Short mmCIF file of C-alpha atoms in Angstrom, two decimals:
data_model
loop_
_atom_site.label_atom_id
_atom_site.label_comp_id
_atom_site.label_asym_id
_atom_site.label_seq_id
_atom_site.Cartn_x
_atom_site.Cartn_y
_atom_site.Cartn_z
CA GLU P 11 21.38 0.22 -59.83
CA ALA P 12 22.39 -1.26 -56.72
CA MET P 13 21.07 1.62 -54.35
CA GLN P 14 16.97 0.65 -56.10
CA THR P 15 17.46 -2.39 -54.54
CA GLN P 16 17.93 -1.44 -51.33
CA ASP P 17 15.84 1.43 -51.45
CA ASN P 18 13.05 -2.06 -52.73
CA PHE P 19 13.95 -4.60 -50.09
CA LEU P 20 13.14 -2.00 -47.35
CA LYS P 21 10.03 -0.64 -49.40
CA LYS P 22 8.89 -4.11 -50.29
CA TYR P 23 9.75 -4.91 -45.46
CA PRO P 24 7.89 -1.55 -44.56
CA ARG P 25 7.24 -3.96 -40.42
CA PHE P 26 10.66 -5.03 -41.31
CA THR P 27 12.37 -1.84 -41.55
CA LEU P 28 11.31 -0.51 -38.80
CA PHE P 29 13.29 -3.82 -36.79
CA LEU P 30 15.67 -2.93 -38.15
CA ILE P 31 14.71 0.67 -36.33
CA GLY P 32 14.66 -0.66 -33.61
CA THR P 33 17.28 -2.96 -33.56
CA ILE P 34 20.14 0.41 -33.35
CA PHE P 35 17.87 1.83 -30.50
CA VAL P 36 18.76 -2.08 -28.02
CA GLN P 37 21.69 -2.26 -29.76
CA ILE P 38 22.47 1.33 -27.92
CA GLY P 39 21.18 -0.19 -24.86
CA HIS P 40 23.02 -2.66 -24.86
CA THR P 41 26.56 -1.60 -25.73
CA LEU P 42 25.79 1.50 -23.33
CA PRO P 43 26.77 -0.35 -20.55
CA SER P 44 29.00 -3.21 -21.99
CA SER P 45 31.53 -0.82 -23.24
CA PHE P 46 32.07 1.38 -19.93
CA MET P 47 32.01 -1.63 -17.64
CA TYR P 48 34.72 0.00 -16.14
CA GLN P 49 32.63 3.74 -15.93
CA ILE P 50 29.76 1.99 -14.40
CA ILE P 51 32.35 -0.54 -11.49
CA LEU P 52 33.54 1.88 -10.24
CA GLU P 53 30.73 4.24 -9.73
CA LYS P 54 29.46 0.58 -8.31
CA ASN P 55 32.56 0.86 -5.43
CA GLY P 56 34.04 -1.83 -7.55
CA THR P 57 37.75 -2.61 -8.75
CA ALA P 58 39.13 -3.58 -12.56
CA GLU P 59 38.95 -6.96 -10.65
CA HIS P 60 35.22 -6.52 -10.64
CA GLN P 61 35.10 -5.26 -13.50
CA GLY P 62 36.46 -8.24 -15.24
CA ILE P 63 33.66 -10.49 -13.21
CA ALA P 64 31.28 -8.78 -14.44
CA THR P 65 32.31 -9.29 -18.39
CA ALA P 66 33.01 -13.29 -17.29
CA VAL P 67 29.68 -13.35 -16.11
CA CYS P 68 28.54 -11.87 -19.38
CA ALA P 69 30.00 -13.61 -21.96
CA LEU P 70 30.04 -17.13 -19.48
CA SER P 71 26.18 -16.47 -19.78
CA GLU P 72 25.36 -16.18 -23.78
CA LEU P 73 26.24 -19.58 -24.49
CA PRO P 74 24.27 -21.96 -23.57
CA ILE P 75 21.00 -20.22 -24.71
CA MET P 76 22.62 -19.63 -27.98
CA PHE P 77 24.17 -23.75 -27.91
CA SER P 78 20.11 -23.92 -27.04
CA PHE P 79 18.88 -22.39 -29.15
CA ALA P 80 17.13 -25.09 -31.67
CA TRP P 81 16.03 -26.50 -28.84
CA LEU P 82 14.16 -23.22 -27.29
CA LEU P 83 12.37 -22.84 -31.30
CA LYS P 84 10.47 -26.04 -30.97
CA LYS P 85 8.49 -24.45 -27.86
CA VAL P 86 8.26 -20.65 -28.90
CA ASN P 87 8.07 -19.07 -31.55
CA CYS P 88 11.44 -17.05 -32.85
CA ASP P 89 8.90 -13.58 -32.99
CA ARG P 90 8.78 -14.36 -29.31
CA TRP P 91 12.14 -15.01 -28.35
CA VAL P 92 12.83 -11.57 -30.38
CA ARG P 93 10.54 -9.60 -27.55
CA ILE P 94 11.76 -11.64 -24.82
CA GLY P 95 15.82 -11.17 -25.73
CA ALA P 96 14.65 -7.99 -26.45
CA LEU P 97 12.80 -7.12 -23.03
CA CYS P 98 15.72 -8.99 -20.49
CA MET P 99 18.40 -6.92 -21.79
CA ILE P 100 16.20 -3.46 -21.19
CA LEU P 101 16.02 -5.55 -17.88
CA LYS P 102 19.94 -4.96 -17.05
CA ASN P 103 19.96 -1.84 -17.51
CA VAL P 104 16.96 -1.19 -14.84
CA ILE P 105 19.40 -3.99 -12.76
CA ILE P 106 22.15 -1.88 -12.90
CA LEU P 107 20.93 1.11 -12.68
CA GLN P 108 19.55 -0.26 -9.08
CA ALA P 109 22.66 -2.20 -8.07
CA VAL P 110 24.85 -0.66 -5.47
CA SER P 111 27.89 -3.14 -5.09
CA PRO P 112 29.98 -4.19 -7.99
CA ALA P 113 27.52 -8.24 -6.82
CA GLY P 114 24.01 -6.30 -9.12
CA VAL P 115 25.97 -5.53 -11.72
CA TYR P 116 26.82 -9.24 -11.75
CA LEU P 117 22.77 -10.03 -11.02
CA ALA P 118 22.67 -7.78 -14.19
CA GLN P 119 25.44 -9.70 -15.93
CA ALA P 120 23.58 -12.53 -15.79
CA THR P 121 20.84 -11.44 -17.67
CA GLN P 122 23.51 -11.71 -20.81
CA MET P 123 21.87 -14.88 -21.16
CA VAL P 124 17.89 -14.26 -22.22
CA GLY P 125 18.59 -10.87 -23.60
CA PHE P 126 22.16 -10.00 -25.84
CA GLY P 127 22.34 -14.05 -26.05
CA LEU P 128 19.08 -14.55 -26.91
CA TYR P 129 18.57 -11.81 -29.04
CA THR P 130 21.17 -12.15 -31.09
CA VAL P 131 20.90 -16.00 -32.02
CA SER P 132 17.08 -15.04 -32.85
CA VAL P 133 16.63 -12.04 -34.58
CA VAL P 134 18.73 -13.89 -37.48
CA THR P 135 15.90 -16.74 -37.93
CA TYR P 136 13.52 -14.56 -37.30
CA ALA P 137 15.49 -11.79 -40.33
CA GLU P 138 15.48 -15.14 -42.33
CA LEU P 139 11.07 -15.35 -41.56
CA VAL P 140 9.26 -12.43 -42.20
CA VAL P 141 11.62 -12.20 -46.36
CA ASP P 142 10.60 -14.00 -48.98
CA LYS P 143 12.64 -17.28 -49.62
CA GLY P 144 16.20 -16.08 -51.25
CA GLU P 145 16.54 -12.38 -49.28
CA SER P 146 17.45 -14.09 -46.29
CA VAL P 147 20.85 -13.22 -46.70
CA ARG P 148 20.25 -9.50 -47.05
CA ALA P 149 18.13 -9.51 -44.43
CA GLN P 150 20.96 -10.93 -42.17
CA SER P 151 23.20 -8.34 -43.68
CA TYR P 152 21.20 -5.54 -42.78
CA MET P 153 20.72 -6.34 -38.86
CA GLY P 154 24.48 -6.96 -38.70
CA ALA P 155 24.59 -2.92 -40.32
CA MET P 156 22.51 -1.87 -37.77
CA GLY P 157 23.67 -3.95 -34.69
CA THR P 158 26.77 -2.05 -35.98
CA ILE P 159 25.52 1.68 -36.25
CA GLY P 160 23.73 1.35 -32.90
CA SER P 161 27.38 0.09 -32.13
CA LEU P 162 29.03 3.09 -33.27
CA ILE P 163 26.54 5.57 -31.75
CA SER P 164 26.51 4.37 -28.01
CA ASN P 165 30.63 4.27 -28.23
CA SER P 166 30.26 7.71 -29.69
CA ILE P 167 27.92 9.00 -26.92
CA GLY P 168 29.21 7.55 -24.15
CA GLY P 169 31.82 9.00 -22.86
CA THR P 170 30.72 12.34 -23.11
CA ILE P 171 27.70 11.49 -21.65
CA CYS P 172 29.90 9.75 -18.65
CA GLN P 173 32.11 12.16 -18.14
CA TYR P 174 29.19 14.96 -18.08
CA TYR P 175 26.34 14.16 -16.72
CA GLY P 176 27.69 11.02 -15.08
CA VAL P 177 27.33 6.43 -14.97
CA GLN P 178 23.78 6.84 -13.80
CA THR P 179 22.31 9.29 -16.67
CA MET P 180 24.67 7.21 -19.48
CA VAL P 181 23.23 4.11 -17.79
CA LEU P 182 19.34 5.50 -18.33
CA VAL P 183 19.49 6.79 -21.92
CA GLY P 184 20.85 3.05 -22.42
CA LEU P 185 17.47 2.22 -20.52
CA VAL P 186 16.00 4.40 -22.90
CA THR P 187 16.48 3.65 -25.99
CA ALA P 188 16.94 -0.22 -25.06
CA THR P 189 13.04 0.67 -24.17
CA ILE P 190 11.85 2.67 -27.59
#
């Protein structure tokens, strides 16, 4: 009976179901460069120290957008913030591909503010808006599950791609999946 309830939920919200599938692809595009940042930094002639800085830039840049999200919602509708967040996650991969040094990767990591940071908080609100009252917890649970699925896929394939096809190919795969 529980499986039927889940099936009914997904059938009831077909556009949200497509959004969930898209979330998997966006998460793959985000997690590939995030999980393999050390390999990316080495490719850009950096060291473990540069990788630490890049990761710190990434983590710290998310906080302002997350704390100001309630204010941002007063300025622009949530669905637009979701789109902006996803586009900036694509942009992060583009900048990493173009980077020739760790400094370029730092710039890419700064897009995390309006990329993953914005996307993460806006999809929770979006999930609440697109389902009926009382079903937002289920919608948000599905969002979390899809993020986990995307992370598992990217962590499962990222190392193999890096090892056999190179770091740039791995970032390109991230770009393509996030764009999907």
